[in-house]
CSV table of C-alpha atoms in Angstrom, one decimal:
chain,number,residue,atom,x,y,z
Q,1,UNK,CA,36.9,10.9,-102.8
Q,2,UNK,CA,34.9,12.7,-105.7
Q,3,UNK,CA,35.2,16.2,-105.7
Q,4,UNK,CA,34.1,18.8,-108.6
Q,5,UNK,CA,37.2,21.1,-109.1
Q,6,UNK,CA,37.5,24.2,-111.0
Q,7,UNK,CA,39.2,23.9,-114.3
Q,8,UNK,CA,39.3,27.8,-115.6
Q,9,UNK,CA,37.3,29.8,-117.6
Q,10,UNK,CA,33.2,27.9,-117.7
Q,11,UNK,CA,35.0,24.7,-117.2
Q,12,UNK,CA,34.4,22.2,-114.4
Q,13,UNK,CA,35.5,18.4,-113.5
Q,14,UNK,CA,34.8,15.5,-111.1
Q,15,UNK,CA,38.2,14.4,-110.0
Q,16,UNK,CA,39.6,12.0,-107.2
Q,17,UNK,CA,40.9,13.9,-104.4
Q,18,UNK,CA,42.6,12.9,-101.3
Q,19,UNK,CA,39.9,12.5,-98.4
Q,20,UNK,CA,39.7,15.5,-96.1
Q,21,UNK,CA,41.1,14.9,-92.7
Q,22,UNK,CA,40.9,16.5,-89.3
Q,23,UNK,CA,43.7,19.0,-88.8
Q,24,UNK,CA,42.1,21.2,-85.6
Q,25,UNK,CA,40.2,19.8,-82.9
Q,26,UNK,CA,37.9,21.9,-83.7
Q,27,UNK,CA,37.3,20.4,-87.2
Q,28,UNK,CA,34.7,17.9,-88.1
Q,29,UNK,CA,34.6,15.4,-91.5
Q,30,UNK,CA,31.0,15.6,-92.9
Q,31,UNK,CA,29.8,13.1,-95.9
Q,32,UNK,CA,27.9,14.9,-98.3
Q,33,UNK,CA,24.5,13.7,-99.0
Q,34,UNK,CA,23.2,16.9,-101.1
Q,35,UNK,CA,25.1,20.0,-102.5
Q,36,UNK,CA,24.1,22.6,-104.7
Q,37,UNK,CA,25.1,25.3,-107.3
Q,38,UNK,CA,24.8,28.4,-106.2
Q,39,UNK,CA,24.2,31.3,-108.4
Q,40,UNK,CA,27.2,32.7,-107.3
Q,41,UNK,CA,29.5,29.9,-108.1
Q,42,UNK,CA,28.7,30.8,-111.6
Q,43,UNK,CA,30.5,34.1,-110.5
Q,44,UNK,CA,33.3,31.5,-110.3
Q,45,UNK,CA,32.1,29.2,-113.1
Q,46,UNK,CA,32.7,32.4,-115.5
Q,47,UNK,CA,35.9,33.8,-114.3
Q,48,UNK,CA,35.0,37.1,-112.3
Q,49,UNK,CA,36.5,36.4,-109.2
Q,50,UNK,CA,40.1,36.7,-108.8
Q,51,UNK,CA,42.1,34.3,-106.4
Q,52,UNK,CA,40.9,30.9,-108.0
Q,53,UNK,CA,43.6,28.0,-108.9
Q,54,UNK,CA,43.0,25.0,-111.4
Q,55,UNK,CA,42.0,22.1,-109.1
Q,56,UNK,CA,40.2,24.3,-106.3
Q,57,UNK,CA,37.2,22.0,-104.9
Q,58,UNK,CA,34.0,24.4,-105.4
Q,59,UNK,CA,30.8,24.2,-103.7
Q,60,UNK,CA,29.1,26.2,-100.3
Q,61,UNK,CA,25.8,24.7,-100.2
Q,62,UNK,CA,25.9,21.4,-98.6
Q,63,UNK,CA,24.8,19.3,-96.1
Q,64,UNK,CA,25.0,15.2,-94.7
Q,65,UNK,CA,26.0,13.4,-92.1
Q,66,UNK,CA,28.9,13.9,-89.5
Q,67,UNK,CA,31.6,11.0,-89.6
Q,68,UNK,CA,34.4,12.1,-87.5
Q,69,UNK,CA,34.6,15.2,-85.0
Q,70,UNK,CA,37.8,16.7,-83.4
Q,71,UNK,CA,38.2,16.7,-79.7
Q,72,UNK,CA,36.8,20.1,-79.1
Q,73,UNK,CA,33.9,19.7,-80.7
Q,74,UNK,CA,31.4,18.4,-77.9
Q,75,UNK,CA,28.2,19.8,-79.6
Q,76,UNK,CA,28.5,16.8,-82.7
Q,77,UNK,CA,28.6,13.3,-82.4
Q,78,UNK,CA,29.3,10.7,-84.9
Q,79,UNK,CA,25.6,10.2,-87.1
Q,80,UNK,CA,24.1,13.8,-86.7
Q,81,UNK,CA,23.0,15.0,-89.9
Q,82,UNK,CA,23.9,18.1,-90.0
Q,83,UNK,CA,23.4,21.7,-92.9
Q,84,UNK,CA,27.0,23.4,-93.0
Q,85,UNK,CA,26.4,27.5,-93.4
Q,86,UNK,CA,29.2,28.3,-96.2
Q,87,UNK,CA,30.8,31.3,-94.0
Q,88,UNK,CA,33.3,29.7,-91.4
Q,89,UNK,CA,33.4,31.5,-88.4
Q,90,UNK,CA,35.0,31.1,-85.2
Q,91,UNK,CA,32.4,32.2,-82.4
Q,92,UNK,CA,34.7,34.1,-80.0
Q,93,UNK,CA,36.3,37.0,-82.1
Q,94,UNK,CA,34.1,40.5,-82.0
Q,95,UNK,CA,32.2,40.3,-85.5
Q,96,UNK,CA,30.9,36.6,-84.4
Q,97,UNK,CA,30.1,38.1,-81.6
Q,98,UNK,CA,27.8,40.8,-83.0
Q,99,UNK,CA,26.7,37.9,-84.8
Q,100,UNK,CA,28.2,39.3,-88.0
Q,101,UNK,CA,29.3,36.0,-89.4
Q,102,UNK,CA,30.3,36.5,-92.6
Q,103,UNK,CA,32.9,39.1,-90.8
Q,104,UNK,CA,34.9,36.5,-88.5
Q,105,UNK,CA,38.2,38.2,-87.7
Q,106,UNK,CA,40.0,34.6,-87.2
Q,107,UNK,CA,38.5,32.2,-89.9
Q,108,UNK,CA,40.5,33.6,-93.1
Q,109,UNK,CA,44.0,32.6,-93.9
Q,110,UNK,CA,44.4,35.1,-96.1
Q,111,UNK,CA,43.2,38.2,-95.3
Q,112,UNK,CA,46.5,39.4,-96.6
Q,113,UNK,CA,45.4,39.1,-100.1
Q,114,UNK,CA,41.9,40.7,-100.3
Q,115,UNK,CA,42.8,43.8,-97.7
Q,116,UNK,CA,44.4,46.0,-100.7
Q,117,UNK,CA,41.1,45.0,-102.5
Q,118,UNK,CA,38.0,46.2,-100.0
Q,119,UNK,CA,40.3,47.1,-97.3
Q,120,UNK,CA,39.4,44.5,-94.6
Q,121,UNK,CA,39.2,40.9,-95.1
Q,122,UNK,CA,35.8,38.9,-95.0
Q,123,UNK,CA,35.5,35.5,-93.1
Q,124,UNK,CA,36.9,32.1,-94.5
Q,125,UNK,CA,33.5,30.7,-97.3
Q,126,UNK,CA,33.7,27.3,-98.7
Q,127,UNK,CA,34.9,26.5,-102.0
Q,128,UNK,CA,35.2,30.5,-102.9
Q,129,UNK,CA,38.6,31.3,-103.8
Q,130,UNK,CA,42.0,32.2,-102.0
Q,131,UNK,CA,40.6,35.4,-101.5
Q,132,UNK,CA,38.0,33.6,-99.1
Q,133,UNK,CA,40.4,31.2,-97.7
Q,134,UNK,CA,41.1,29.0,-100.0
Q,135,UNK,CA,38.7,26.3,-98.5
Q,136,UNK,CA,38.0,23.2,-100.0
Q,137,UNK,CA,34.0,23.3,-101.2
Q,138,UNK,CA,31.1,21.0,-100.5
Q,139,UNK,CA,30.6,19.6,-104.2
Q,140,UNK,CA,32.1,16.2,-102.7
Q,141,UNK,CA,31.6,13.1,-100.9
Q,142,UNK,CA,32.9,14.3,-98.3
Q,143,UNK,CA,34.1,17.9,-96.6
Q,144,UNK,CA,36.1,19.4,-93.5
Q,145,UNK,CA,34.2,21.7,-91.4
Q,146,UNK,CA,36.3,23.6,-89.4
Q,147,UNK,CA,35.0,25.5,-86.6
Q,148,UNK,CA,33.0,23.0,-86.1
Q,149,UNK,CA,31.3,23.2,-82.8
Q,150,UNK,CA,29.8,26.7,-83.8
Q,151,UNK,CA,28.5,26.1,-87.4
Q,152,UNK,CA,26.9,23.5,-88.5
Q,153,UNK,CA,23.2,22.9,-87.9
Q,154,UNK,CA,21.9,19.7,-86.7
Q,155,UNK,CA,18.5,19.2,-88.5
Q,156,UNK,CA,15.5,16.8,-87.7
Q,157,UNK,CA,15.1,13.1,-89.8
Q,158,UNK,CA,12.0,14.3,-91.2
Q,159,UNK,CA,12.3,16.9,-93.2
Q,160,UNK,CA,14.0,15.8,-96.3
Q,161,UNK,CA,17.7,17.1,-97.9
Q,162,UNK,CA,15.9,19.6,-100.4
Q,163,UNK,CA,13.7,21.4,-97.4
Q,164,UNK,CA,16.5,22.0,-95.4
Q,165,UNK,CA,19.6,22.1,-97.6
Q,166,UNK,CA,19.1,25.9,-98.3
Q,167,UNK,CA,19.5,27.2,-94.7
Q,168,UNK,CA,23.0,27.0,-95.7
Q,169,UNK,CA,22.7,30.0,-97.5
Q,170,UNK,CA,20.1,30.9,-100.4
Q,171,UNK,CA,17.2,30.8,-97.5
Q,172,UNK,CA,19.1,33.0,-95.0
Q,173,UNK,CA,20.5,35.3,-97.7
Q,174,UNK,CA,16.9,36.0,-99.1
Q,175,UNK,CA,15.9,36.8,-95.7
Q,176,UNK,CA,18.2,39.0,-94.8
Q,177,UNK,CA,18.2,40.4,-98.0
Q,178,UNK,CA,14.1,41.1,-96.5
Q,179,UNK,CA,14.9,41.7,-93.5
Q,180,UNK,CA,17.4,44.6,-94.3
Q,181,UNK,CA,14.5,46.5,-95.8
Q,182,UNK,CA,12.7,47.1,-92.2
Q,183,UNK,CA,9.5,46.2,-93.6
Q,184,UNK,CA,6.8,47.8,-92.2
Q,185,UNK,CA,2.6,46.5,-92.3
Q,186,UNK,CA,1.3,48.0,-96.0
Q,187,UNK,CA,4.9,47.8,-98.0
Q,188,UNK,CA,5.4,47.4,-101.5
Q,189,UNK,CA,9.0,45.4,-102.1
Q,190,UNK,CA,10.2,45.1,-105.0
Q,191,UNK,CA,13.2,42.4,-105.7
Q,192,UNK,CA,15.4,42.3,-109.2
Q,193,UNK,CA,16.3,38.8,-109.8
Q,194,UNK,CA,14.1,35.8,-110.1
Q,195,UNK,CA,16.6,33.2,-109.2
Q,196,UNK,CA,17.1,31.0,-106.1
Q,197,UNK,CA,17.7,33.9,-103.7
Q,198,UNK,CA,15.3,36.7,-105.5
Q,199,UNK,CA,12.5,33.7,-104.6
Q,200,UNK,CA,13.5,33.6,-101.4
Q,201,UNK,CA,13.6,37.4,-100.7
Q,202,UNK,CA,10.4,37.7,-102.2
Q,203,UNK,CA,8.8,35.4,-100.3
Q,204,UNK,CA,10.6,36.5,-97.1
Q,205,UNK,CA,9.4,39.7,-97.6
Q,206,UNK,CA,6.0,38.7,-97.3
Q,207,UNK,CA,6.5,36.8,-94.5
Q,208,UNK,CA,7.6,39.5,-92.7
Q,209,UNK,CA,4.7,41.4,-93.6
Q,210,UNK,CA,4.5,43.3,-96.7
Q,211,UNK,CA,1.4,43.8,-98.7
Q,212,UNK,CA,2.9,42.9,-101.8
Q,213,UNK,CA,6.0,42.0,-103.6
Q,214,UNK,CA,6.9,42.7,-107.2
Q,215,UNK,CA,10.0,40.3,-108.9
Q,216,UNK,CA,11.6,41.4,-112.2
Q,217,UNK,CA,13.4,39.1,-114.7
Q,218,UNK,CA,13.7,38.3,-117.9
Q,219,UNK,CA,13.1,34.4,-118.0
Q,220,UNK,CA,9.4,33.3,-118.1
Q,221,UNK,CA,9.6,30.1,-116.2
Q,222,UNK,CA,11.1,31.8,-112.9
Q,223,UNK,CA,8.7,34.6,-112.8
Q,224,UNK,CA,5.7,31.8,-113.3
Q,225,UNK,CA,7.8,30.3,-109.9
Q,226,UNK,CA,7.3,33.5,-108.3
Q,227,UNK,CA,3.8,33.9,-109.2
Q,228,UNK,CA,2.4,30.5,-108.7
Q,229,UNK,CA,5.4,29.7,-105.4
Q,230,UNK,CA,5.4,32.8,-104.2
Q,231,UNK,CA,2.4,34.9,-104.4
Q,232,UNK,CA,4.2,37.8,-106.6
Q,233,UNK,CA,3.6,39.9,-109.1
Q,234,UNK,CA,6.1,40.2,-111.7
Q,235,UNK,CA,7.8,42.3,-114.9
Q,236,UNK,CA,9.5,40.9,-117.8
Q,237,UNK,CA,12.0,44.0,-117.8
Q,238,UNK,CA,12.3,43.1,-122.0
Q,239,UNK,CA,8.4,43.9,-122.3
Q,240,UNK,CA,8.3,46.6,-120.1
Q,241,UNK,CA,10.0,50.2,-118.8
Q,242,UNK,CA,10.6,49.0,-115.2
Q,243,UNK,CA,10.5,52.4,-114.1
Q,244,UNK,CA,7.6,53.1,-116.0
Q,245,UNK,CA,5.7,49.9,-114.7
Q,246,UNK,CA,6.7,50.2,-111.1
Q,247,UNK,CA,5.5,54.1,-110.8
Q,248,UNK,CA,2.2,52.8,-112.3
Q,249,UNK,CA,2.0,49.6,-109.7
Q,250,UNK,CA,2.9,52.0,-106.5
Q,251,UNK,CA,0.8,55.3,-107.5
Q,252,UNK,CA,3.8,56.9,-108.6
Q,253,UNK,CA,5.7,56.7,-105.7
Q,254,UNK,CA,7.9,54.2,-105.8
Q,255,UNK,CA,9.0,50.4,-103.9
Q,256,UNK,CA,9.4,51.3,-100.4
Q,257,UNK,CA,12.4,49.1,-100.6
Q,258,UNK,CA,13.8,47.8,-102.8
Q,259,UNK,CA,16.7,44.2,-103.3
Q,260,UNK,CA,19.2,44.0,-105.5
Q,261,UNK,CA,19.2,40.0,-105.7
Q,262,UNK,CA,21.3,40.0,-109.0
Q,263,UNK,CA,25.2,41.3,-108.5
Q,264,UNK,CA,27.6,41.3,-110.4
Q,265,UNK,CA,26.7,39.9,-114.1
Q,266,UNK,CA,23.4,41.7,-114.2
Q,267,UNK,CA,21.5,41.5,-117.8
Q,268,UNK,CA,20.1,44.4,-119.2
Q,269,UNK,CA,19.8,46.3,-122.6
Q,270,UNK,CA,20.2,49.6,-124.0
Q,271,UNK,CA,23.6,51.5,-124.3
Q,272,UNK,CA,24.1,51.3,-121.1
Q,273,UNK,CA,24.6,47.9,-120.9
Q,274,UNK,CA,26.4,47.5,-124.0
Q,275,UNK,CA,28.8,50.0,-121.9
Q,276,UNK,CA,29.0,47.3,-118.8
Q,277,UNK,CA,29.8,44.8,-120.8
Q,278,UNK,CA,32.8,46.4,-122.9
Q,279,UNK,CA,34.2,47.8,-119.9
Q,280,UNK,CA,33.7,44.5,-118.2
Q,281,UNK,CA,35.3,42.2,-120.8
Q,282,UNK,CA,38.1,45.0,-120.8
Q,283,UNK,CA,38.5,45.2,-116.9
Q,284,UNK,CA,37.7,48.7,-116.6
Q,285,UNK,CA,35.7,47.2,-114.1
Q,286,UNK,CA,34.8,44.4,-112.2
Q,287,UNK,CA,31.2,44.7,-112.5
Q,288,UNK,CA,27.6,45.1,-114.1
Q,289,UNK,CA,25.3,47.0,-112.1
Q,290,UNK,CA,22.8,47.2,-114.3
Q,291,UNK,CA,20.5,46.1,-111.6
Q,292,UNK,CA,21.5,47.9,-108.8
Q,293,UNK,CA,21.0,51.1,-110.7
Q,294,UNK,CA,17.4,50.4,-111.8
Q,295,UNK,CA,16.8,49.5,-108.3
Q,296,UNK,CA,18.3,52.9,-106.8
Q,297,UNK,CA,16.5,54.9,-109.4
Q,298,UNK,CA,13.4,52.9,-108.7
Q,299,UNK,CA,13.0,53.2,-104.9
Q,300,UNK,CA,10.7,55.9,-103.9
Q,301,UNK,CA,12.4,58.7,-101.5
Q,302,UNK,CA,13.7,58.0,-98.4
Q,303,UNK,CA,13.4,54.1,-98.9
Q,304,UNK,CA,16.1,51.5,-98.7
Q,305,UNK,CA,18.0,49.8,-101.2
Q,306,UNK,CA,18.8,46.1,-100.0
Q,307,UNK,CA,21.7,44.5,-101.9
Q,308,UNK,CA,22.7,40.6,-101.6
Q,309,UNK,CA,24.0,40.0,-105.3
Q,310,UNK,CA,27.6,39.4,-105.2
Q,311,UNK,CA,29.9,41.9,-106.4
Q,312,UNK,CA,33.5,41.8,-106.2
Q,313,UNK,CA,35.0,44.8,-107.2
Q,314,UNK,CA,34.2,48.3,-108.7
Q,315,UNK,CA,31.7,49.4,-110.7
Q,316,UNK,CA,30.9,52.2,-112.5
Q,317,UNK,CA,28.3,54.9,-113.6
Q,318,UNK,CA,27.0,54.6,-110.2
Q,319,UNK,CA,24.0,57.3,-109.4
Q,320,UNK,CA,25.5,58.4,-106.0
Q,321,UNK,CA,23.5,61.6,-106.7
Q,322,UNK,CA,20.3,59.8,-106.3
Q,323,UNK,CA,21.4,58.3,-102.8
Q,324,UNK,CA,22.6,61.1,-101.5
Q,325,UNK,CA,19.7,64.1,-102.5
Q,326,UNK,CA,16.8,61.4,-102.1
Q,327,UNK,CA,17.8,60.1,-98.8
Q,328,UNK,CA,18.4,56.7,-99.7
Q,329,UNK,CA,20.0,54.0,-97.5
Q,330,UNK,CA,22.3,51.7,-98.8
Q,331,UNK,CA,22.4,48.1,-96.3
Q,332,UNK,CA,24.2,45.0,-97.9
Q,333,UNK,CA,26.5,42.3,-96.6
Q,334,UNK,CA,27.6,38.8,-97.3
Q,335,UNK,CA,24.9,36.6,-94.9
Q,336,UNK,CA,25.6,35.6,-91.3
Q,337,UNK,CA,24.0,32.5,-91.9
Q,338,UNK,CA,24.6,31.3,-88.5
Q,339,UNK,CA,22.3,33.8,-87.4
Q,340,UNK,CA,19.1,32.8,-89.4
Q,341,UNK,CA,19.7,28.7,-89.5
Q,342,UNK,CA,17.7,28.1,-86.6
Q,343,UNK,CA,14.7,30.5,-86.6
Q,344,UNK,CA,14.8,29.8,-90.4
Q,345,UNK,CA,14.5,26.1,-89.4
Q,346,UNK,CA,11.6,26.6,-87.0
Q,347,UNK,CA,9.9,28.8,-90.0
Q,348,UNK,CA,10.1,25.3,-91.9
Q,349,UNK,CA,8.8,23.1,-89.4
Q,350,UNK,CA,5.7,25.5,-88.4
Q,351,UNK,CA,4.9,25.0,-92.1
Q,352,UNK,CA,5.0,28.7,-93.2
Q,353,UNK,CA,7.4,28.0,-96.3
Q,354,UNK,CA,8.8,24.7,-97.9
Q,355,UNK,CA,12.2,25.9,-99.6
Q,356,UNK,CA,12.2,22.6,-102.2
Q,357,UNK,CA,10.2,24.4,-104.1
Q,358,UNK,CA,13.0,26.0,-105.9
Q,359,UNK,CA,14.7,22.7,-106.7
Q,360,UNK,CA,14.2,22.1,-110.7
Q,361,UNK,CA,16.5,19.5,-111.5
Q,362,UNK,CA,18.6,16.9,-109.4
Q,363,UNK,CA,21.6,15.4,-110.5
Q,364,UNK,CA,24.4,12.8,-109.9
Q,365,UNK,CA,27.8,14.7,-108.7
Q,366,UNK,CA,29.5,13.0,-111.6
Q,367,UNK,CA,27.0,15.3,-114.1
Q,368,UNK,CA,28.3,18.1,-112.0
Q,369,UNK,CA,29.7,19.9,-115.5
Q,370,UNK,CA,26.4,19.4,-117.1
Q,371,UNK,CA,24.4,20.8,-114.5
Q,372,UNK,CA,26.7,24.2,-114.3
Q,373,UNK,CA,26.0,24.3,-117.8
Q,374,UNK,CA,22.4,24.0,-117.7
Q,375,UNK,CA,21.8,26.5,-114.8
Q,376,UNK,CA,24.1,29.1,-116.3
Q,377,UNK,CA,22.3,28.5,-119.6
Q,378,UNK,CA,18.5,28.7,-117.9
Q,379,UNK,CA,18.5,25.2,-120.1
Q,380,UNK,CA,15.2,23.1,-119.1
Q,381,UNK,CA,13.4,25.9,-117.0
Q,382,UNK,CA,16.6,25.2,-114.9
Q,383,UNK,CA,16.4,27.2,-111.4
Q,384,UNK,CA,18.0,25.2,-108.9
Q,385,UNK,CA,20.3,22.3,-109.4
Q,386,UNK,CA,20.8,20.3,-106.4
Q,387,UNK,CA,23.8,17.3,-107.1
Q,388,UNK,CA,23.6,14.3,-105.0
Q,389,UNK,CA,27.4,12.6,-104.3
């Protein structure tokens, strides 16, 4: 089959692979009709996650139609057209049980390598690194689901790829990105990050019921998206003091909660940036939270700072002070997508959001390099690049 495979350093390739095959009966063999780019395979894409080896088959977003199911999986059949949710997880151990997905005890190979890193392992993700699993990733023709009689999603004929293909994990994560913030009737919400997942938070968050939402980026085109898609307001952060402009949208106050939908290559400027960015190149750190700090310093007292940008390491200059004396709370978390996929699915189909609408630009999987470059460029008002094997 055709596979994109990681290359090193901002370099990507279609190559033929060998065909998955089923290897547990609790495995399934899925042929890929739509996958995506996520923003955080660029994470990958740009060499800040450690554990990845020339050849490793990338993609987490993807969905199609089952071909071939292992013995213990008796909730597929052969034809069901199914979203895959990129955390594997088992279903029986105590996390999947709390339905903390992302957390499975059982689904990560090795959890040996990332322990002496955060300490405890997360679950297996697709195409994200040894450090994840070393899973092959849905930017294929075709893909092994493991666990498959407790992940994937089987979704109706007609809603098309694009509505559905982000329950596998920009949808969810926006929402629980919302969710996290416990929004209450008469919030203001304020997201950092106008891509895929910053959309989605921002419009979660007003579905679940806040008064208003404020995104901030830098790129014109996506903060049009989340006025005109969304019903947000916006800030250019490189035509305005954030800070500044926030106190003056909330009465001086402050978000009530604020999301951190940005991570780990946040943009910024000012001396502090220029910091992040030497320490970064010189691993001093792993990270830029140039994002995550606005957002603390922006949240009014007592509020809660929601974070589902990737990071994957340290960071530094981190205002703990401002946590700590203004009684912030910290929630963040890698998404239990099995949680969401089916409420998430209902939202869809009672007509309260249409998640295509972040989709910009579709693609062959053989154009797979050009359409990393153009998403990690912003090239063509590029949002959301969905490739089609």
């Amino acid at each position: 089959m055709k596979a994109v495979s990681w290359q090193g350093r901002q370099s990507v390739q279609v190559d033929t692979v060998p065909d998955p095959q089923i290897l547990n009966d609790r495995d399934a063999i899925v042929k890929i009709t739509s996958t995506a780019i996520c923003g955080s395979d660029l994470h990958l894409y740009n060499g800040f996650v450690p554990g990845m080896i020339k050849g490793d088959i990338l993609g987490h977003e993807f969905m199609g139609e089952v071909v071939e199911v292992g013995r213990g999986v008796g909730n597929l059949k052969v034809g069901d057209r199914v979203v895959v949710p990129f955390p594997i997880a088992c279903g029986n151990c105590t996390a999947c049980q709390a339905e903390a997905y992302s957390l499975c005890e059982n689904s990560n190979p090795n959890a040996w390598m990332v322990e002496p890193i955060w300490g405890h392992a997360t679950a297996g993700f697709f195409g994200y690194s040894h450090l994840a699993g070393g899973y092959a990733g849905g930017q294929a023709e075709f893909a092994r689901v493991p666990f498959a009689d407790v992940g994937p999603l089987k979704v109706p004929s007609n809603l098309t790829d694009e509505q559905v293909l982000f329950l596998s994990d920009i949808f969810p994560t926006g929402y629980m990105g919302a969710e996290m913030c416990n929004i209450q009737r008469g919030d203001v919400i304020a997201v950092w990050g106008a891509g895929p997942v910053g959309q989605f938070a921002a419009k979660s968050a007003l579905m679940l019921g806040a008064e208003r939402v404020i995104v901030i980026d830098r790129f014109e085109d996506r903060l049009r998206m989340a006025r005109e898609k969304v019903g947000a307001e916006t800030i250019h952060y490189e035509q305005a003091n954030v800070l500044e402009a926030l106190k003056e949208l909330t009465g001086g106050r402050g978000p009530d909660s604020v999301i951190d939908a940005v991570g780990m290559e946040a943009h910024g400027h000012g001396p502090l940036y220029a910091y992040d960015k030497v320490a970064q190149t010189t691993k001093m750190t792993t990270d830029r939270p140039v994002a995550l700090r606005e957002a603390i310093l922006a949240c009014k007292n007592g509020g809660t700072v929601s974070v589902i940008g990737v990071y994957s390491g340290i960071i530094d200059k981190f205002p703990m002070g401002a946590v700590m004396n203004r009684s912030l709370t910290i929630k963040t978390g890698q998404t239990h997508v099995h949680r969401y996929m089916r409420p998430l699915l209902d939202r869809i189909e009672r007509g309260e959001i249409d998640p295509s609408f972040v989709v910009t630009h579709t693609m062959r999987l053989d154009d797979a390099a050009l359409g990393y470059d153009k998403f990690l460029n912003k090239e063509d008002g590029c949002v959301k690049v969905v490739l089609k094997p």
